[in-house]
C-alpha cells in the first residue's frame, strides 16, 4: 500500500493533513472530528547531540495499539520541516514508511514495536522560535502547541502521554549546563564533551517537553512541601543577571505555598527549574519541572523594573507553577479544550495575585484587560467561544477569550457555588482526572458533582460566543423595589439566535438618605427577561449592580448622573465604586465625542466629574493604590468601543479636553497630593506603590492643563527618581510634550540603560505609546535604530504592539498607522509567523470605525491577503478579519 497517496489514514489523528493542500489554504480542523489516537507511546527515549548549527536527534518510541480504539495498521508521526536520516523498526532499518506532507507514516504489524528515527536540525536557523532554537548562544525549546514536531517525528497531540528519558551531549565549554524535564539521573564526560541523562517519571504530552543547554548561573533555594518533601528550586539566568532574580524566587515560593493552602495542591518532583531566555514568543511556558520564561517575567529589581513589572513577574511565575496541576497532571485532550488549562490557570493566578496584594485593585486590573482585549475580540470578526469549534492554526487561539473570558466563566461557577463548595468541585476534578488528558466537559461535570450545582444551562458559556448585554430597569412599586433584567447574547460569526445563559449578578440597593444597604445579594438571570422584587423600600433605592464584576457582561441602564455621583462617593464595593466613576466619565466622553453635548450639559457633566474626583482625593478611608484607580480616566480604546463608527480623532480631543479641565479645576488638590506622596520613600509596600502611582497620575493631569509646567515637574521627578516606576512614569509624560526636557531625558535614559535589553524595550515602547503629534515619524525612525531587530519578539512588540495600541498613532487620519502595521506584518511573517499574526486583530476592528478609516484598514488587510506567501497563522487571521 502506498500510504502517501492515500489521504485518509485511519490512524485516529484528527489532523488529516493533505499533501496537495496549498500552504495558503490550510485545512480547517474541527472539534467534532476528534478521535483518539490508535496507538499508545508508553516510553520515549531521546538522544541529542547538541550544536548551535546542527543538532542530531535520535528517538526511540515504544508503541502499542490503543485497546480503547479499533486497530490501525499505520501510525502517523507528525513532522514539520524534518527529514528522517534513518528509520528503524525493532532495531532493523526499514523503508516501509511514507511521507504524507510533513508527516511520516509507518506501516506496522500487530505487535508492540520500537520505532527509531534520526533527524538533524539547525537551531540557529530557527527564527520562528518554535521547536529547538538558539538564543544568545544557548539552546532552548518551545513545544506548545505543535513545536515538538520540529524536533523529531512524533504523535504531536496532547492526548498521547509518554514517559521521557533524555540524554544530551555537547561541548562542555559551550553548554556547561544541560537541563531537561524531571530529574537528572546520570552525567559524565567524554573529552571536551559532556553529557547528562534526565528522566521524568510523570507521563506527559510532547508539548510539555523541554530542553535547555547553555552557559547559565542559578539562584538556588528550596521549598518544603506540606508533606515535608524538600524541593530544590533554581532560577537560571545569564551571568550578570543573578541579582535580579530574587523577586522571581520569592514569587515561586509564595506560589507553591498558596497552591497548597488554597487548592490543596502539592508539588510532585524533587526539582523545579526556571530558565530565563531573551528570545521568546510568549511570556512563559509550563514544561514539566523545567519552565522556560521570557526574561521579562523573571528579571526585576527597583532600578530597572516598574511596580507593574514586579506584579507581572509574580503573576506569571504563579501561572506557570499552577499549571503543574491544572495543565500538566491533568492536561487537555485536544487543543479545543485549551481553556481547560488556560482559563482555569488564569483564574488561579488572578486569585493568587489578589491574595498577595490588593484584591479590589487586582480585580479592576483584570477587568480592564478583559474589556480592553476580550470584549473587542468578542464583538468583532475573530469572535469565538471559550471552547472553539474549529481552527486552522491553533497558535491563533491563545486568545483573550480562551484565557480571560475562560477565567471569568470559571469564576462565575465559583461565585454561584461559594468558595467552599467550589473547592470541593476542584478537589473532585483533580482527583477524578489526575493523569488524564481531559475536556472542558470533564471539568464542568466535576464542579457540578463536587459543588452540588446544576450547570446544565451554564454549559452554554462554553459554546456561545459574544458578550451578553444585560438591560437593567429599577422601579418603585408600593414599598417594593422592582428590578427588571433582560439579556441578549449578540450574533457572532457563524452563530446566530443564541439562548439565554445564567448570569450571576451581585447587587446592592442603597438607601438614598443613609447611603447604606442591608446586604449584598446574588441574583441569577437565566431567562431572556426576569423580574426580582425587594420589599421594604419607602423610596426608590440606588442600585449597585455587577459588583466585583460578578459576570463578564455589559450593563445597559438609564441611570441618572446624580446616582452615578452617589455611587462614586458611597459604594462600599470598591469595584462598583470604580465602575461608577468610570461610567460618569465614559458617559460624558461618549456624548461629547458624538457631538451630542450642549454647552450646559457639558458644563454640568464636568462639574459632577470634578466634584466626584475631588471627594476621591479627600477620602481618607481610601488607600492610595485604590485612589489611583478611582482617579484614572477611561482609555481611548475603551471609549471607542462604546461608539458605533467611532472617530478616534474626536475621542482623543474630547478626552484631552476633559483631562485639561480636571487638571485645571483640581490644580491645588493635585498639587497637595503630589507633595504628600512625593515624601514616601521607596519600598515594595502597598503604600509606597500607591504613592508612586499617584505621582505619575498627577503629572498626567498637569500635562494636559499646563504642559510646560508638567514638563518641568516630570523632568524633576525623572532626575531625582531612585526607581524605575518614577523614572518611567515621568518619561511617559515627557514623551507627549514637545520640549527640551523630552529630548534630553529620552537621550539620558537610553545612554544609561543601553546595555539592558528589557529597559531598552521600555525606551522603544514609551515613544511608540506617546501622545506626541509626530508619533508616527518617531516610530518610523525607531524602526531604523541600530537596536531594533525583527528577530527578537520583545523588541518587535516593544515598538509595534505599543504603537498598535496607541489610537493616537495607529488611527491617524492619514491611514499611515495602518500601513505601518501592515508593512510590519508582511516583513515579520516569514521570520516569526506567530508573532506577526498577533498584529492582525488591530486591523480587524475595521467595522467599528468611521467610514474613511474603516476603508483604509480594510485596504491594508486586503493588501496582506494578496501577498504571495503567507504563513498559516497570518493567513487565517487575515481571512477571518476580512470575513
Ligand atoms: N502555556 C502557555 C504558554 C504558551 C502560550 C505556549 C501560547 C504556546 C502558545 C503559558 O502557560 C501561558 O499561558 N503564558 C502566558 C502568560 C500567562 C500569565 C497568561 C503568556 O505567555 O502570555
Ligand atoms: Zn498558561
mmCIF file of C-alpha atoms and ligand atoms in Angstrom, residues 130 142-145 207 280-286 297 312 315-316 319-320 323 338 341-342 345-346 349 395 398 403 834 838, ligand 1:
data_model
loop_
_atom_site.group_PDB
_atom_site.id
_atom_site.type_symbol
_atom_site.label_atom_id
_atom_site.label_comp_id
_atom_site.label_asym_id
_atom_site.label_seq_id
_atom_site.Cartn_x
_atom_site.Cartn_y
_atom_site.Cartn_z
ATOM 1 C CA UNK A 130 9.206 27.025 17.894
ATOM 2 C CA UNK A 142 9.313 25.793 22.927
ATOM 3 C CA UNK A 143 6.959 22.950 22.061
ATOM 4 C CA UNK A 144 3.425 24.114 22.839
ATOM 5 C CA UNK A 145 1.364 23.735 20.791
ATOM 6 C CA UNK A 207 4.082 19.861 24.176
ATOM 7 C CA UNK A 280 10.716 34.005 23.404
ATOM 8 C CA UNK A 281 7.388 34.267 21.601
ATOM 9 C CA UNK A 282 5.254 34.265 24.704
ATOM 10 C CA UNK A 283 5.505 35.198 28.366
ATOM 11 C CA UNK A 284 6.451 31.811 29.754
ATOM 12 C CA UNK A 285 5.912 28.065 29.389
ATOM 13 C CA UNK A 286 4.991 25.457 31.976
ATOM 14 C CA UNK A 297 8.877 37.780 33.592
ATOM 15 C CA UNK A 312 3.873 40.743 36.182
ATOM 16 C CA UNK A 315 1.641 36.642 38.302
ATOM 17 C CA UNK A 316 3.414 34.735 35.534
ATOM 18 C CA UNK A 319 0.586 30.982 36.493
ATOM 19 C CA UNK A 320 3.227 28.575 35.203
ATOM 20 C CA UNK A 323 -0.129 24.663 35.575
ATOM 21 C CA UNK A 338 -7.284 24.804 25.774
ATOM 22 C CA UNK A 341 -5.924 24.520 31.410
ATOM 23 C CA UNK A 342 -5.535 28.188 30.464
ATOM 24 C CA UNK A 345 -4.933 28.629 35.449
ATOM 25 C CA UNK A 346 -5.569 32.301 34.702
ATOM 26 C CA UNK A 349 -3.115 33.201 39.064
ATOM 27 C CA UNK A 395 -1.486 29.333 17.783
ATOM 28 C CA UNK A 398 -4.297 31.549 22.544
ATOM 29 C CA UNK A 403 -7.708 32.830 28.602
ATOM 30 C CA UNK A 834 3.205 33.502 15.374
ATOM 31 C CA UNK A 838 -0.820 38.700 16.628
HETATM 32 N N1 LIG B 1 1.056 27.592 28.034
HETATM 33 C C1 LIG B 1 1.260 28.989 27.924
HETATM 34 C C2 LIG B 1 2.384 29.358 27.005
HETATM 35 C C3 LIG B 1 2.056 29.248 25.567
HETATM 36 C C4 LIG B 1 1.134 30.088 25.036
HETATM 37 C C5 LIG B 1 2.650 28.358 24.740
HETATM 38 C C6 LIG B 1 0.838 30.012 23.677
HETATM 39 C C7 LIG B 1 2.349 28.269 23.416
HETATM 40 C C8 LIG B 1 1.458 29.114 22.863
HETATM 41 C C9 LIG B 1 1.554 29.632 29.268
HETATM 42 O O1 LIG B 1 1.090 28.925 30.359
HETATM 43 C C10 LIG B 1 0.854 30.945 29.262
HETATM 44 O O2 LIG B 1 -0.337 30.949 29.251
HETATM 45 N N2 LIG B 1 1.597 32.017 29.253
HETATM 46 C C11 LIG B 1 1.073 33.348 29.168
HETATM 47 C C12 LIG B 1 1.233 34.105 30.451
HETATM 48 C C13 LIG B 1 0.142 33.853 31.420
HETATM 49 C C14 LIG B 1 0.398 34.597 32.721
HETATM 50 C C15 LIG B 1 -1.223 34.201 30.913
HETATM 51 C C16 LIG B 1 1.855 34.040 28.086
HETATM 52 O O3 LIG B 1 2.892 33.517 27.708
HETATM 53 O O4 LIG B 1 1.422 35.083 27.634
#
